[in-house]
């Protein structure tokens, strides 16, 4: 072994030592979290990693993802050569040539990917320093971080091409071949043993610096992203908030008030962030200039984790330097979230920023009773009268009398329980939707009943504000009532009820086949039980977060609209739909910071010049209605999908408005 | 047997003192008992205004230090006087101070008290009608034992006088006692400002107002009615008025006798704030507006036409 | 410092009230019961005082045994213990005050808070009577409270203004809505409240003479004011509609 080889060995060992020490530290940090990483169904997890990780499916949902795809695969391809180069640095003359055709193939791919990656890097530089989309605007430190990585990779590839130009390897290498004459013309000759050695060293040193730099930088995701996909928490996915055990023995703290109270998966989550900013771009709170950015939430938690951990690893009971709330996550950040889940949908590595905030909300509400006064009013009302307006619970089924809809107490022998929800029971406007649904179901001969005064709020708002205690009481009460009547199938006219009953009631022993009214109505149309007449109106449909993004119901409302008019899509639609601003209990809080989410959404709606706007959620209806009024476009009719269908089916308007 | 009325003053006699005197006069006539009044204050200047109630005598306890309500002294004066007169029925006012005064006297005399009466009458004994369950139910109460006390809700009865003369005034001095409760300060809100949640009448404006420059239209109606000014969330969100005026689910819940909603659509979030109001009037140019489903009386019309007309009519009629 | 709070279990006034068959009570089957809203402010003020000056807060109520739930909600806000006096159903405010005064005498609190009125019978007199019976200085409808040690300073509401009063302790105060925002109970406090002591005693145990408690007044009838909104849209020319409205508001509704 030469002196140079020896030096390289020392460098390799040192770089690996630093790298693994840092990785070990990070693993220990993550292990400070609660529980263990979810690991059931390893085959499904492997599939996830293959499709979403190696297939880059989530990354490729945006055009910029192409660049990432190239760099991602370029990394693997070029690592082949890197490895060869490193070994050759220690044992001169070493090569993978014995691999034969594979060697030829890999050399070919390296030549091509070198160029592609360079191209991707150029685009990355252009986006960060010239174009600067909002989601990539970050602090100087983060920008420098990105720059360092881009430069390191660029230097690496330049060194690679220089080496290949000087010492060609077997393969179809058009890029190297094209560069060679230029190189020769500049340097005057083709053979440069010293030059080769210099580039070889440069390449190896840069590779090793890169190795050291990765786990200290945002490129930590190279290490954590794939495990994060593998360990996805199926209990939390799609916005489900698992039931907290409030009666656990010796439990004194509920929700998240310290970083170590997060689960290990939550902590792995925050280490997997690459600061791509897709979550921030999708966030309605950020879009309306509120202090919340899901990206900053995750980065804040990551920085906090690494800052607190050294002390905590020495002593699990060490007092934190900073309080998770309000030092790391401020009040206005915490409460700005509408729980629309756009951030979680947007994340290419399935980080769940919204869920992190819910945990802190739970601690604020359960441990401190600290949340917006207006929302306290709503929850107190829910406690006494089971609806957020504090209207008499007894009057809950009053809308149904004129339509001859029976309660399960009167007749439990029905196919469907129509779970009406608070808005559908009390809000004069939404009661028209309730009646339209009921009339359509009657028209189609569906046997259904309601719970009437026995129905309670499902606790969606309470749960998402963080009042797990109240939410559990409400859920249990509803489940007990529903199970008491032997309910099997449920149709709801509210996506929030829908989501809670479908995804969270099973935690309380409530297992039902749950459909949203648009799903049931679409099915009835398909079965020919409803025969709408096609109308001329151009309808724009606004997707409800809790129906669409949360539960994947995109097509049923559209099918119902298409039966009665023509459908026009918004720019942000389906899983990219933009929140109305009312979710997560925001319906019951003032929106005093920044712009108004419902007005932004209404502007988008007005832009596409609809004749009619359709919604499928009481919150959306209220918010969009207010938004259209604010934009002075109250003239645009705003209807629920069921109302459109009722009209198309010739159900007289009077039936729906007055319930007669 | 006699009837005694507590005449509440703030500098001058309050309107509710005249109302109580009239009610007490009616009772005294029906029961065939003499009516006396008790005044506690700096000095009773307007005994003549107590004519027409059949009041025979008013006992005026005058002293500079009696200008402000002092529960201990006020209570012991009435306690002594009622015993002296052998009062069977004592009538007071259910004002903020009057309720405390009546309750304290009732305790000292160990008699029953019916507070906040809308109506009292004599039917083989004292009868009273008063709201219970925050006005959701009206109770008709029979007072079995006398002596007893009632307090009248202010602004409910209409003062009507007969030809009876003004009462004789018997001036009395201040009893010697040192009250334990000391009045440190008295602050009177500037005239014309009425706190929203306590207002008897509220006039609210919404999006239909069109802009902050139009508040004077509603303010003129408020002034005519002595009402507080409210607003819907839409008007507050638009930045037309401060949040403290907001009526609704996320604003204030008001419980006035009369609520006039101008240019407000009446969505459920707003309803939640005005629900306890006794009478709701809706003014909106859109005949389809939900406010007409949740009000008692509705006027379909441009608020810029209707509201000034209404203010003018009220000034005319209530002058 | 010993702080007592008088609370009452009342139906939520948002409930639908129906007159029972006897014509002088309300049907209770569908009523939701809560702590009288003004009492919540009293509890909050008591707990704030305790947090500042130390001491204990005792929630005192007269009512059926279900009233324990309401006491429990005061304990969940942070009060220390409860006392429930049962068997007082037939009492008028006068008798009720005597019962409370007798019970409070044994507790000897330094400060007593109570809501300005309970929104069931809206009697608006029990706390003042209690204070008089205990010979305590008192102030009603307070919107600010400050403890100076041996005395307290309060703002007391009057129509269109306020008095600032100083009272020596022990004293009784009744609370008005603006005084504070009752706290939202935390889960640990709800759990703790389940284990806190609520002493229960009957009126009989207080040794009061029954004639001293006998009610001197009785409800003869309950009636319901209009329950539904009229939804009457006035017709005619603008000026006619306005005149008609003013006439109705003055003569029919008597709200002007």
Tab-separated table of C-alpha atoms in Angstrom, chain B residues 7 14 16 21 44 51 75 85 120 131 137 147 150 154 172 185 199 222 236 246 258 270 294 296 301 304:
chain	number	residue	atom	x	y	z
B	7	UNK	CA	-87.947	55.553	46.093
B	14	UNK	CA	-85.180	57.596	39.082
B	16	UNK	CA	-88.238	53.351	38.291
B	21	UNK	CA	-94.806	54.321	43.448
B	44	UNK	CA	-85.680	65.393	48.064
B	51	UNK	CA	-98.436	63.353	43.156
B	75	UNK	CA	-81.309	48.818	54.786
B	85	UNK	CA	-95.227	51.943	60.095
B	120	UNK	CA	-98.252	42.836	40.788
B	131	UNK	CA	-89.956	35.767	34.701
B	137	UNK	CA	-91.253	30.821	31.698
B	147	UNK	CA	-95.549	41.474	55.509
B	150	UNK	CA	-91.927	42.907	45.765
B	154	UNK	CA	-87.860	48.923	35.520
B	172	UNK	CA	-85.698	62.806	58.958
B	185	UNK	CA	-65.353	55.916	43.932
B	199	UNK	CA	-78.565	46.620	26.735
B	222	UNK	CA	-79.513	53.601	18.455
B	236	UNK	CA	-66.366	42.917	11.967
B	246	UNK	CA	-69.689	41.443	17.435
B	258	UNK	CA	-85.623	44.103	21.388
B	270	UNK	CA	-75.265	35.073	14.185
B	294	UNK	CA	-85.735	33.648	12.682
B	296	UNK	CA	-90.585	38.081	14.961
B	301	UNK	CA	-86.552	46.843	2.198
B	304	UNK	CA	-80.898	53.005	4.124
